[in-house]
mmCIF file with all atom_site columns, C-alpha atoms in Angstrom:
data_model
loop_
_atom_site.group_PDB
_atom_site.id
_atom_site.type_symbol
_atom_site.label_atom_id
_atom_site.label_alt_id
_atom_site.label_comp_id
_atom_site.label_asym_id
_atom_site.label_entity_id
_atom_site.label_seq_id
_atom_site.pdbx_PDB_ins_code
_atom_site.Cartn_x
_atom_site.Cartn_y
_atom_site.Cartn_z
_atom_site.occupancy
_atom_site.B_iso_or_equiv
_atom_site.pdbx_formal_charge
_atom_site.auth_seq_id
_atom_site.auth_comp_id
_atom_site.auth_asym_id
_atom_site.auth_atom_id
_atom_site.pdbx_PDB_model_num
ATOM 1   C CA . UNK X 1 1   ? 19.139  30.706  -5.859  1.00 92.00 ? 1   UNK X CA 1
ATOM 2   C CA . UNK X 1 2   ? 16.746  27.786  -7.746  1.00 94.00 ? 2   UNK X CA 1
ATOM 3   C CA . UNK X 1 3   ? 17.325  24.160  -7.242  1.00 93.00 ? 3   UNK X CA 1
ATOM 4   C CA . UNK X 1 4   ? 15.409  21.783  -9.216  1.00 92.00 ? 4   UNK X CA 1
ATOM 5   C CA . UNK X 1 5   ? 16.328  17.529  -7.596  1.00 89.00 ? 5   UNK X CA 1
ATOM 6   C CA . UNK X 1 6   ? 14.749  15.198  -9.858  1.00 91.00 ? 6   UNK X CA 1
ATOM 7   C CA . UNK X 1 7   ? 14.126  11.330  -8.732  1.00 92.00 ? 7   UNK X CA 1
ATOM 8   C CA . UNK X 1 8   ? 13.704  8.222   -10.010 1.00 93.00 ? 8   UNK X CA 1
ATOM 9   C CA . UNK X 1 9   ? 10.406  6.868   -9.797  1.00 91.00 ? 9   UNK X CA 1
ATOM 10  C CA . UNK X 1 10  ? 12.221  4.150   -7.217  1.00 92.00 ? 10  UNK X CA 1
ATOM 11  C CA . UNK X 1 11  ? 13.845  6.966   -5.687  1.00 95.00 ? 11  UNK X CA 1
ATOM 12  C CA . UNK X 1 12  ? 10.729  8.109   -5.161  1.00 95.00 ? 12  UNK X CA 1
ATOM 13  C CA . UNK X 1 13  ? 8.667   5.246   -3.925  1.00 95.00 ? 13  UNK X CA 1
ATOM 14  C CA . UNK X 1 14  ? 11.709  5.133   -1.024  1.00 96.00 ? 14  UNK X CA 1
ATOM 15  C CA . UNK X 1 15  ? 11.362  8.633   -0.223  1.00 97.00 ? 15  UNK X CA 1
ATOM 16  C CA . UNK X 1 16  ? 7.139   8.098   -0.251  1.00 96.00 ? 16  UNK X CA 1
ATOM 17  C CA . UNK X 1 17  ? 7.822   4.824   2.154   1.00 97.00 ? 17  UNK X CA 1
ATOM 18  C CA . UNK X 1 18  ? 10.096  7.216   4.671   1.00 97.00 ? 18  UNK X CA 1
ATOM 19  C CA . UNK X 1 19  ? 7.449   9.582   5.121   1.00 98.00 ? 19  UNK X CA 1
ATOM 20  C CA . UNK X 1 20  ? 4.312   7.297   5.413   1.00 98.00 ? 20  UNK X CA 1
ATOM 21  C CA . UNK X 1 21  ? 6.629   5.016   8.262   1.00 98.00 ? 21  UNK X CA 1
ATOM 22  C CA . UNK X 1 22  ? 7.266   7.927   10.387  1.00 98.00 ? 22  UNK X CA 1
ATOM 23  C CA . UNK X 1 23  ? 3.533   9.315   10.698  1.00 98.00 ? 23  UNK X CA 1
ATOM 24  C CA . UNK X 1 24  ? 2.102   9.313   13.781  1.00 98.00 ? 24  UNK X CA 1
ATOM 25  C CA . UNK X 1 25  ? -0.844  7.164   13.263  1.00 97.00 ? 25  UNK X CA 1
ATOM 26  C CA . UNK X 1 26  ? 1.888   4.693   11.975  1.00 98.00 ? 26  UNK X CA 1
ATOM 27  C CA . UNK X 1 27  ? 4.171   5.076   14.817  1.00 97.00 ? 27  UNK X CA 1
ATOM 28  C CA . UNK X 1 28  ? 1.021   4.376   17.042  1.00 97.00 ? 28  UNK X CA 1
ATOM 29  C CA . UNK X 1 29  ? -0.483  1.157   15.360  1.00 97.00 ? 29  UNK X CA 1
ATOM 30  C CA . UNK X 1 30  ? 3.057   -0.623  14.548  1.00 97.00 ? 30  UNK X CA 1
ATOM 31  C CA . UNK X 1 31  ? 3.402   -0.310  18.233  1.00 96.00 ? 31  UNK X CA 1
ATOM 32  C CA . UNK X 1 32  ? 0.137   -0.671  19.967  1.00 96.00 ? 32  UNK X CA 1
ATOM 33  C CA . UNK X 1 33  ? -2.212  -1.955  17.181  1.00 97.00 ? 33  UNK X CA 1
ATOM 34  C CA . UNK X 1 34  ? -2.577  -2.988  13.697  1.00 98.00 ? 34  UNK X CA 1
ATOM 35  C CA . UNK X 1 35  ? -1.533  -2.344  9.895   1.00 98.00 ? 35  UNK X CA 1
ATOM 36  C CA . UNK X 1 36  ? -2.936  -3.981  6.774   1.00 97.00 ? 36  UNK X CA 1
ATOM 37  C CA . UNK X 1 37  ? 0.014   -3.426  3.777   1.00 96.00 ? 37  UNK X CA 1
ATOM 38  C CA . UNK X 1 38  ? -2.258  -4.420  0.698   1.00 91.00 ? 38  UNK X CA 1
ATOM 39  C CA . UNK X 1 39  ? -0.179  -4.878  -2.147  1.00 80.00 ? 39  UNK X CA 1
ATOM 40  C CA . UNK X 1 40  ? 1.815   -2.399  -4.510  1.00 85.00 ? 40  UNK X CA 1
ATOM 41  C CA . UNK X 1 41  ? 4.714   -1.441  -5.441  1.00 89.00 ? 41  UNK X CA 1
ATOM 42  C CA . UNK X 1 42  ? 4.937   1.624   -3.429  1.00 93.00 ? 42  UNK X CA 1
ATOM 43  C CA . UNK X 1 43  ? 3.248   -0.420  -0.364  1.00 94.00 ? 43  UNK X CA 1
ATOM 44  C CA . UNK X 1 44  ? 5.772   -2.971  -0.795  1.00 94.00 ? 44  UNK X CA 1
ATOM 45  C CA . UNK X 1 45  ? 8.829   -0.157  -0.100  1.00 95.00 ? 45  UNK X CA 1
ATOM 46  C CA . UNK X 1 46  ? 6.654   0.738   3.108   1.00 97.00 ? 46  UNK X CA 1
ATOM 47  C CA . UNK X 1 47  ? 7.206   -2.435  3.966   1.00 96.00 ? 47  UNK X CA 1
ATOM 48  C CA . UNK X 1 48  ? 10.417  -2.385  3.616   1.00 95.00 ? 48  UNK X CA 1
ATOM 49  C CA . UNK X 1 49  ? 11.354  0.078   5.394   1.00 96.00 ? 49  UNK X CA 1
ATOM 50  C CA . UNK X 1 50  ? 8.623   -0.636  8.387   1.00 96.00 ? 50  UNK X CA 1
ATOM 51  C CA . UNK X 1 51  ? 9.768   -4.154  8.596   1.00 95.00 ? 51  UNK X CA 1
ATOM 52  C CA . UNK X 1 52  ? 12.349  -4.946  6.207   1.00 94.00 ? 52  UNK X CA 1
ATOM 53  C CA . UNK X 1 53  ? 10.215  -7.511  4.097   1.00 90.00 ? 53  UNK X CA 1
ATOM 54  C CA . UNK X 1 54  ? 8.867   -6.607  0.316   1.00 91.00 ? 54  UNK X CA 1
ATOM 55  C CA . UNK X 1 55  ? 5.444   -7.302  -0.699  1.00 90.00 ? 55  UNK X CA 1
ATOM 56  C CA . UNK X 1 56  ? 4.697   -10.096 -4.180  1.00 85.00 ? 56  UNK X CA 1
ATOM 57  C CA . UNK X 1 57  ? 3.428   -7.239  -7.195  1.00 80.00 ? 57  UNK X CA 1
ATOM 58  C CA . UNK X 1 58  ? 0.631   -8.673  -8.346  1.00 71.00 ? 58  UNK X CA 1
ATOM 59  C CA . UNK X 1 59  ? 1.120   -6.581  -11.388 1.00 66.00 ? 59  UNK X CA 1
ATOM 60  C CA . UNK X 1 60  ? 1.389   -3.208  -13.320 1.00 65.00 ? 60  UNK X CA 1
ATOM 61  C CA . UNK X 1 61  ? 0.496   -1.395  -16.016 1.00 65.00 ? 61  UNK X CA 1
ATOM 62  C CA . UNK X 1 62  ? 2.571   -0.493  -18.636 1.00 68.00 ? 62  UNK X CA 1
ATOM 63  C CA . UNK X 1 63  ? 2.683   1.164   -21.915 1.00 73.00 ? 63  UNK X CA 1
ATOM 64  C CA . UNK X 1 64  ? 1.437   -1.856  -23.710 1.00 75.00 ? 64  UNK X CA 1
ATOM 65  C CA . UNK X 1 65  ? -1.051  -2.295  -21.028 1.00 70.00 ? 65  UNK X CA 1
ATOM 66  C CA . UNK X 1 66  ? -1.758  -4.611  -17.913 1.00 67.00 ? 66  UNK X CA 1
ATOM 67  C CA . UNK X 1 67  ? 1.284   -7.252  -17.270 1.00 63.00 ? 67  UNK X CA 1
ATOM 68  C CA . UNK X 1 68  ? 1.963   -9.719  -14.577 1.00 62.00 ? 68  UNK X CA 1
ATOM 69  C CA . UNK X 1 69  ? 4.418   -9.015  -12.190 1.00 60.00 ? 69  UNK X CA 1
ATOM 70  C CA . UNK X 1 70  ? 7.216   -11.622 -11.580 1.00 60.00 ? 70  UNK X CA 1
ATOM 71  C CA . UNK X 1 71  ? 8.972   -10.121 -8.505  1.00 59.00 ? 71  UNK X CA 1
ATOM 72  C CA . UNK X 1 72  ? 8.668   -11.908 -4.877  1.00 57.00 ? 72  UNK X CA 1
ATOM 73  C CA . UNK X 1 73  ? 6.404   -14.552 -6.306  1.00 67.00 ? 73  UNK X CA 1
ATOM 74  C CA . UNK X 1 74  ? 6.735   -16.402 -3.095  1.00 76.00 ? 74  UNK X CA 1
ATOM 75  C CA . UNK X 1 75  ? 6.302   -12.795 -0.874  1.00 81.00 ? 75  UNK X CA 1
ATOM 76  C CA . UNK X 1 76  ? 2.916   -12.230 0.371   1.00 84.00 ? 76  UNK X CA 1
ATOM 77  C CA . UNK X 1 77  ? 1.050   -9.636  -1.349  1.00 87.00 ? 77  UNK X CA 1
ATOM 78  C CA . UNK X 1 78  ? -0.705  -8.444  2.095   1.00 91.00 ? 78  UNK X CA 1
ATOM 79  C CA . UNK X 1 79  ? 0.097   -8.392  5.310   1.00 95.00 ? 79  UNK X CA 1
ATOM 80  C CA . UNK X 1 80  ? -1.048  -7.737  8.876   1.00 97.00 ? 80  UNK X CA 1
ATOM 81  C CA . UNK X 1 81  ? 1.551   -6.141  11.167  1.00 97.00 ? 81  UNK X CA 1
ATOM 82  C CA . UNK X 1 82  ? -0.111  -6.953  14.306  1.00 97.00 ? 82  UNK X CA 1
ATOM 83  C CA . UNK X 1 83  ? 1.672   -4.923  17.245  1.00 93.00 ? 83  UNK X CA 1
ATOM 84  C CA . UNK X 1 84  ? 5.212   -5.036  14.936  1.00 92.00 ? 84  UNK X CA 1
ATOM 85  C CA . UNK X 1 85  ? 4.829   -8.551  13.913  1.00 94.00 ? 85  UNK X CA 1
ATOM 86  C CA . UNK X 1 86  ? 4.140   -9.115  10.467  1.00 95.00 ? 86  UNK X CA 1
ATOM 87  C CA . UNK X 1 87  ? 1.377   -11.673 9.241   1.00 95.00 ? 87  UNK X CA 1
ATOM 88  C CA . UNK X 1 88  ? 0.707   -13.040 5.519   1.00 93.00 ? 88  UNK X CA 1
ATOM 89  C CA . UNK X 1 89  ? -3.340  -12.447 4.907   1.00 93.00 ? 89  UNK X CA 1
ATOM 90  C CA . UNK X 1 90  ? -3.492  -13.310 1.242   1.00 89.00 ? 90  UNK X CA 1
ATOM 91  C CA . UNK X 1 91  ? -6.021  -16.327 2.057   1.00 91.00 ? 91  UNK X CA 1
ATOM 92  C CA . UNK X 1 92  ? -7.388  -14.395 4.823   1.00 92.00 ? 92  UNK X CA 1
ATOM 93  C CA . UNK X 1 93  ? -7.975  -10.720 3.738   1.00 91.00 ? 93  UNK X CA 1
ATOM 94  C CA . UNK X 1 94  ? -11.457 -10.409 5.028   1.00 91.00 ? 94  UNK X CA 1
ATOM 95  C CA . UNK X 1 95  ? -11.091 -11.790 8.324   1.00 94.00 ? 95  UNK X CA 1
ATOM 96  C CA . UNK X 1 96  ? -7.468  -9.668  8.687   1.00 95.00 ? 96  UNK X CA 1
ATOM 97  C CA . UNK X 1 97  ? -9.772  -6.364  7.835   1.00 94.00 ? 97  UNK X CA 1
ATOM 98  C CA . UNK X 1 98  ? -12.586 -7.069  9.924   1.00 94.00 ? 98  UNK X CA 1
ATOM 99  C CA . UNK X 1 99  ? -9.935  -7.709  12.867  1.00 96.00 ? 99  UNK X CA 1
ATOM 100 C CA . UNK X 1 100 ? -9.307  -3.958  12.643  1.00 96.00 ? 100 UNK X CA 1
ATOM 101 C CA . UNK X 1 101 ? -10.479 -1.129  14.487  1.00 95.00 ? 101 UNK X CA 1
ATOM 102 C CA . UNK X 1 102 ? -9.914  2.759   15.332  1.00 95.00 ? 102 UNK X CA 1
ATOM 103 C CA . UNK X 1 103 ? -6.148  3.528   15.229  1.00 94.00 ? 103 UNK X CA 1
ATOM 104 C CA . UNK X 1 104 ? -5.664  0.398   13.278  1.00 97.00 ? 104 UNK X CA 1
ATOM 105 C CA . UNK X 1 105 ? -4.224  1.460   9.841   1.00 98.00 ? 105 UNK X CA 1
ATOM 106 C CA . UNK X 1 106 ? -4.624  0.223   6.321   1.00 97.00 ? 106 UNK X CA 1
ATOM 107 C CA . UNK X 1 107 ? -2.092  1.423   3.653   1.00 96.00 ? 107 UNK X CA 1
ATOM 108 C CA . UNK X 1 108 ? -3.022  0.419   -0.058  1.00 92.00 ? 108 UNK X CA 1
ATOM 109 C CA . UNK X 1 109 ? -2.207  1.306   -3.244  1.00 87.00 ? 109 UNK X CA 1
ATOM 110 C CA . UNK X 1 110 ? -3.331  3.021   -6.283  1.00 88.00 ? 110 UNK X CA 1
ATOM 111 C CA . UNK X 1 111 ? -3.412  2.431   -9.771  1.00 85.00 ? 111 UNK X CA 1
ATOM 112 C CA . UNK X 1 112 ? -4.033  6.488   -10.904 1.00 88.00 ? 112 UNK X CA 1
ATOM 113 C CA . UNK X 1 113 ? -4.234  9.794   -8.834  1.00 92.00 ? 113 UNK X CA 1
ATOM 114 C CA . UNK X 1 114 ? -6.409  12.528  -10.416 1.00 92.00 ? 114 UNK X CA 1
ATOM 115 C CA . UNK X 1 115 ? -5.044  16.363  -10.576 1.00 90.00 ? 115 UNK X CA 1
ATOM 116 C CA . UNK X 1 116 ? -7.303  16.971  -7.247  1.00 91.00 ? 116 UNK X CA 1
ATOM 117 C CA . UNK X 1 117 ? -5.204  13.803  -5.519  1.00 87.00 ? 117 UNK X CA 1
ATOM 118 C CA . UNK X 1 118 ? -7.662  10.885  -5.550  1.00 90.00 ? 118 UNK X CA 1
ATOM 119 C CA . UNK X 1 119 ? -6.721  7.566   -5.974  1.00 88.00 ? 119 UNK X CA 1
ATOM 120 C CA . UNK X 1 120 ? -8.221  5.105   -8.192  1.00 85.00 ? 120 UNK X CA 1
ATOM 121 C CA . UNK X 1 121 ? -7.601  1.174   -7.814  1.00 80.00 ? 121 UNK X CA 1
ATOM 122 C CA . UNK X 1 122 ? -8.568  -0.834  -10.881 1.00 74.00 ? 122 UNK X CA 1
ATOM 123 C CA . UNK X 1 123 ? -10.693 -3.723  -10.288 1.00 69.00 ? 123 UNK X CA 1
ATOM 124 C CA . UNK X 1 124 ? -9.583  -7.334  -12.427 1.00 68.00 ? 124 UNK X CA 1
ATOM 125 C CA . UNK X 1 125 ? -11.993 -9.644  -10.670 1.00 70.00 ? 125 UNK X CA 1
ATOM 126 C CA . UNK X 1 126 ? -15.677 -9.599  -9.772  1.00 71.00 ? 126 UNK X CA 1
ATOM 127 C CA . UNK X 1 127 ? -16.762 -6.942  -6.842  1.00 68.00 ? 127 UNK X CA 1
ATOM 128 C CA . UNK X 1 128 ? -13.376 -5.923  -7.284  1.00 68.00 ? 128 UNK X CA 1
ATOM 129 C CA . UNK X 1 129 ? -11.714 -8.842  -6.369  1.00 70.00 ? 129 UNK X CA 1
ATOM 130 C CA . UNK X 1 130 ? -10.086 -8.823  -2.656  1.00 69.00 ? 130 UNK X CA 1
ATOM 131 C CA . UNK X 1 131 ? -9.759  -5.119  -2.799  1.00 72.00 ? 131 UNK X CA 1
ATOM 132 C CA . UNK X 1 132 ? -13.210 -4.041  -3.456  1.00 73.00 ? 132 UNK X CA 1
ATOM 133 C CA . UNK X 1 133 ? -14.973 -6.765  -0.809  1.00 76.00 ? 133 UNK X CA 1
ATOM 134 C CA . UNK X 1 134 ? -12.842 -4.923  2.297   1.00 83.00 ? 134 UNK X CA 1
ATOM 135 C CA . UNK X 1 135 ? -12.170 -0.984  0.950   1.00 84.00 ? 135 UNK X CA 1
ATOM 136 C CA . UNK X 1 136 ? -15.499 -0.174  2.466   1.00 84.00 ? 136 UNK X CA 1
ATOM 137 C CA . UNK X 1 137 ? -14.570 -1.633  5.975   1.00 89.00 ? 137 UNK X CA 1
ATOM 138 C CA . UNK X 1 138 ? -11.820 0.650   5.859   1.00 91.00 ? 138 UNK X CA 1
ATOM 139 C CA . UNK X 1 139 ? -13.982 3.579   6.186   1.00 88.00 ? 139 UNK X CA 1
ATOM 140 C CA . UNK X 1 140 ? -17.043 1.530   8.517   1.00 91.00 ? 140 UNK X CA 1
ATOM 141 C CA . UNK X 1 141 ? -14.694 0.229   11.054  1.00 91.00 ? 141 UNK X CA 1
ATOM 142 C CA . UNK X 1 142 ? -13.278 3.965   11.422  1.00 93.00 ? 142 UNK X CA 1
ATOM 143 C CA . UNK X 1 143 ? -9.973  2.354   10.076  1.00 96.00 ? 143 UNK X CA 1
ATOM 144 C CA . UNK X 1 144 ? -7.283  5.211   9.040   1.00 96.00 ? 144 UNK X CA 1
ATOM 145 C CA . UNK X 1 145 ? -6.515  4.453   5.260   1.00 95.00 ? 145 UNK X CA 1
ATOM 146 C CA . UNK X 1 146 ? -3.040  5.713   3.664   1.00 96.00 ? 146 UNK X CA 1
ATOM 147 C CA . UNK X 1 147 ? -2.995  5.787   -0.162  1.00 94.00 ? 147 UNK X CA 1
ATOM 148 C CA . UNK X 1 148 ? 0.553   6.396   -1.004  1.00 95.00 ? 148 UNK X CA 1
ATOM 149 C CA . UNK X 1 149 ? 1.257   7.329   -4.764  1.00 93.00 ? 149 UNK X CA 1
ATOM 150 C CA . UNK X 1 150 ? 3.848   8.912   -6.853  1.00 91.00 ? 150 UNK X CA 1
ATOM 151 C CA . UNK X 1 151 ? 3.249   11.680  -9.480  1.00 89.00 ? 151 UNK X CA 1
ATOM 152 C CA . UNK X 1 152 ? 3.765   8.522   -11.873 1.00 89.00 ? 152 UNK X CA 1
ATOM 153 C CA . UNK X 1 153 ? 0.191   7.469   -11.474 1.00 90.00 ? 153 UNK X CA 1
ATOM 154 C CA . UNK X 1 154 ? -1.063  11.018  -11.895 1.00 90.00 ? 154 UNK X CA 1
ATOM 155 C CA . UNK X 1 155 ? -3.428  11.234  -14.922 1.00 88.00 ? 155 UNK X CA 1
ATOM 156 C CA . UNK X 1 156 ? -4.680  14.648  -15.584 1.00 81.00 ? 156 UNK X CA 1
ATOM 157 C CA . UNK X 1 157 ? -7.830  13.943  -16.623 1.00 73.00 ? 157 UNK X CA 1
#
């Protein structure tokens, strides 16, 4: 017997959001250390279902192209969930980031996956605006980095 379950691409950001809260390296930094939610619509269901609070969508991309987002205008768009307490860090991104550590955790999202599964982030402001000035601590301060994406970002080229 075949069964085929098809989801909505909200159904599917939930499901993504159940599986990236119960990780272990999740489990372990909501508890005993640190984790950066930098914006997204797929980060902001992680953060609803880690701590019950969505994130402000900067924006998206659409058919007609880029478009600003009007949902949670007054939500922060990153935060730092410092041993289960959550923290805005829009004005303070770069300190928040290099606050982090080893089994600290940064979850971010993507823009586009590619048919080998890496992520691309698109980058609207010089350097890459807040993004692009702390990605590379990520990796430097040994930081574990989730990208959680749906198969609606996949391009295949």
């Amino acid at each position: 017997m075949k069964a085929q379950l098809t989801l909505t691409v909200s159904e599917g950001k939930q499901l993504i959001a159940l599986a990236v809260t119960q990780m272990r390296e999740v489990q372990m930094a909501f508890t005993s250390g640190k984790i950066l939610l930098k914006g997204g619509t797929t980060v902001s269901a992680v953060a609803e279902e880690l701590i019950g609070i969505p994130l402000r969508i900067s924006g998206r991309v659409t058919p007609l192209g880029t478009k600003s987002a009007q949902k949670n205008v007054n939500a922060p768009h990153s935060l730092l969930i410092v041993k289960g307490e959550p923290k805005g860090v829009d004005d303070s991104l770069e300190e928040a980031v290099l606050s982090m550590g080893p089994g600290d955790v940064a979850i971010c999202g993507a823009n586009l996956i590619d048919q080998h599964g890496s992520a691309a982030l698109m980058a609207g402001s010089p350097l890459g605006g807040n993004p692009g000035r702390v990605i590379a601590v990520f990796a430097a301060e040994g930081i574990t980095t989730i990208i959680p994406a749906g198969l609606e970002k996949l391009t295949p080229g």
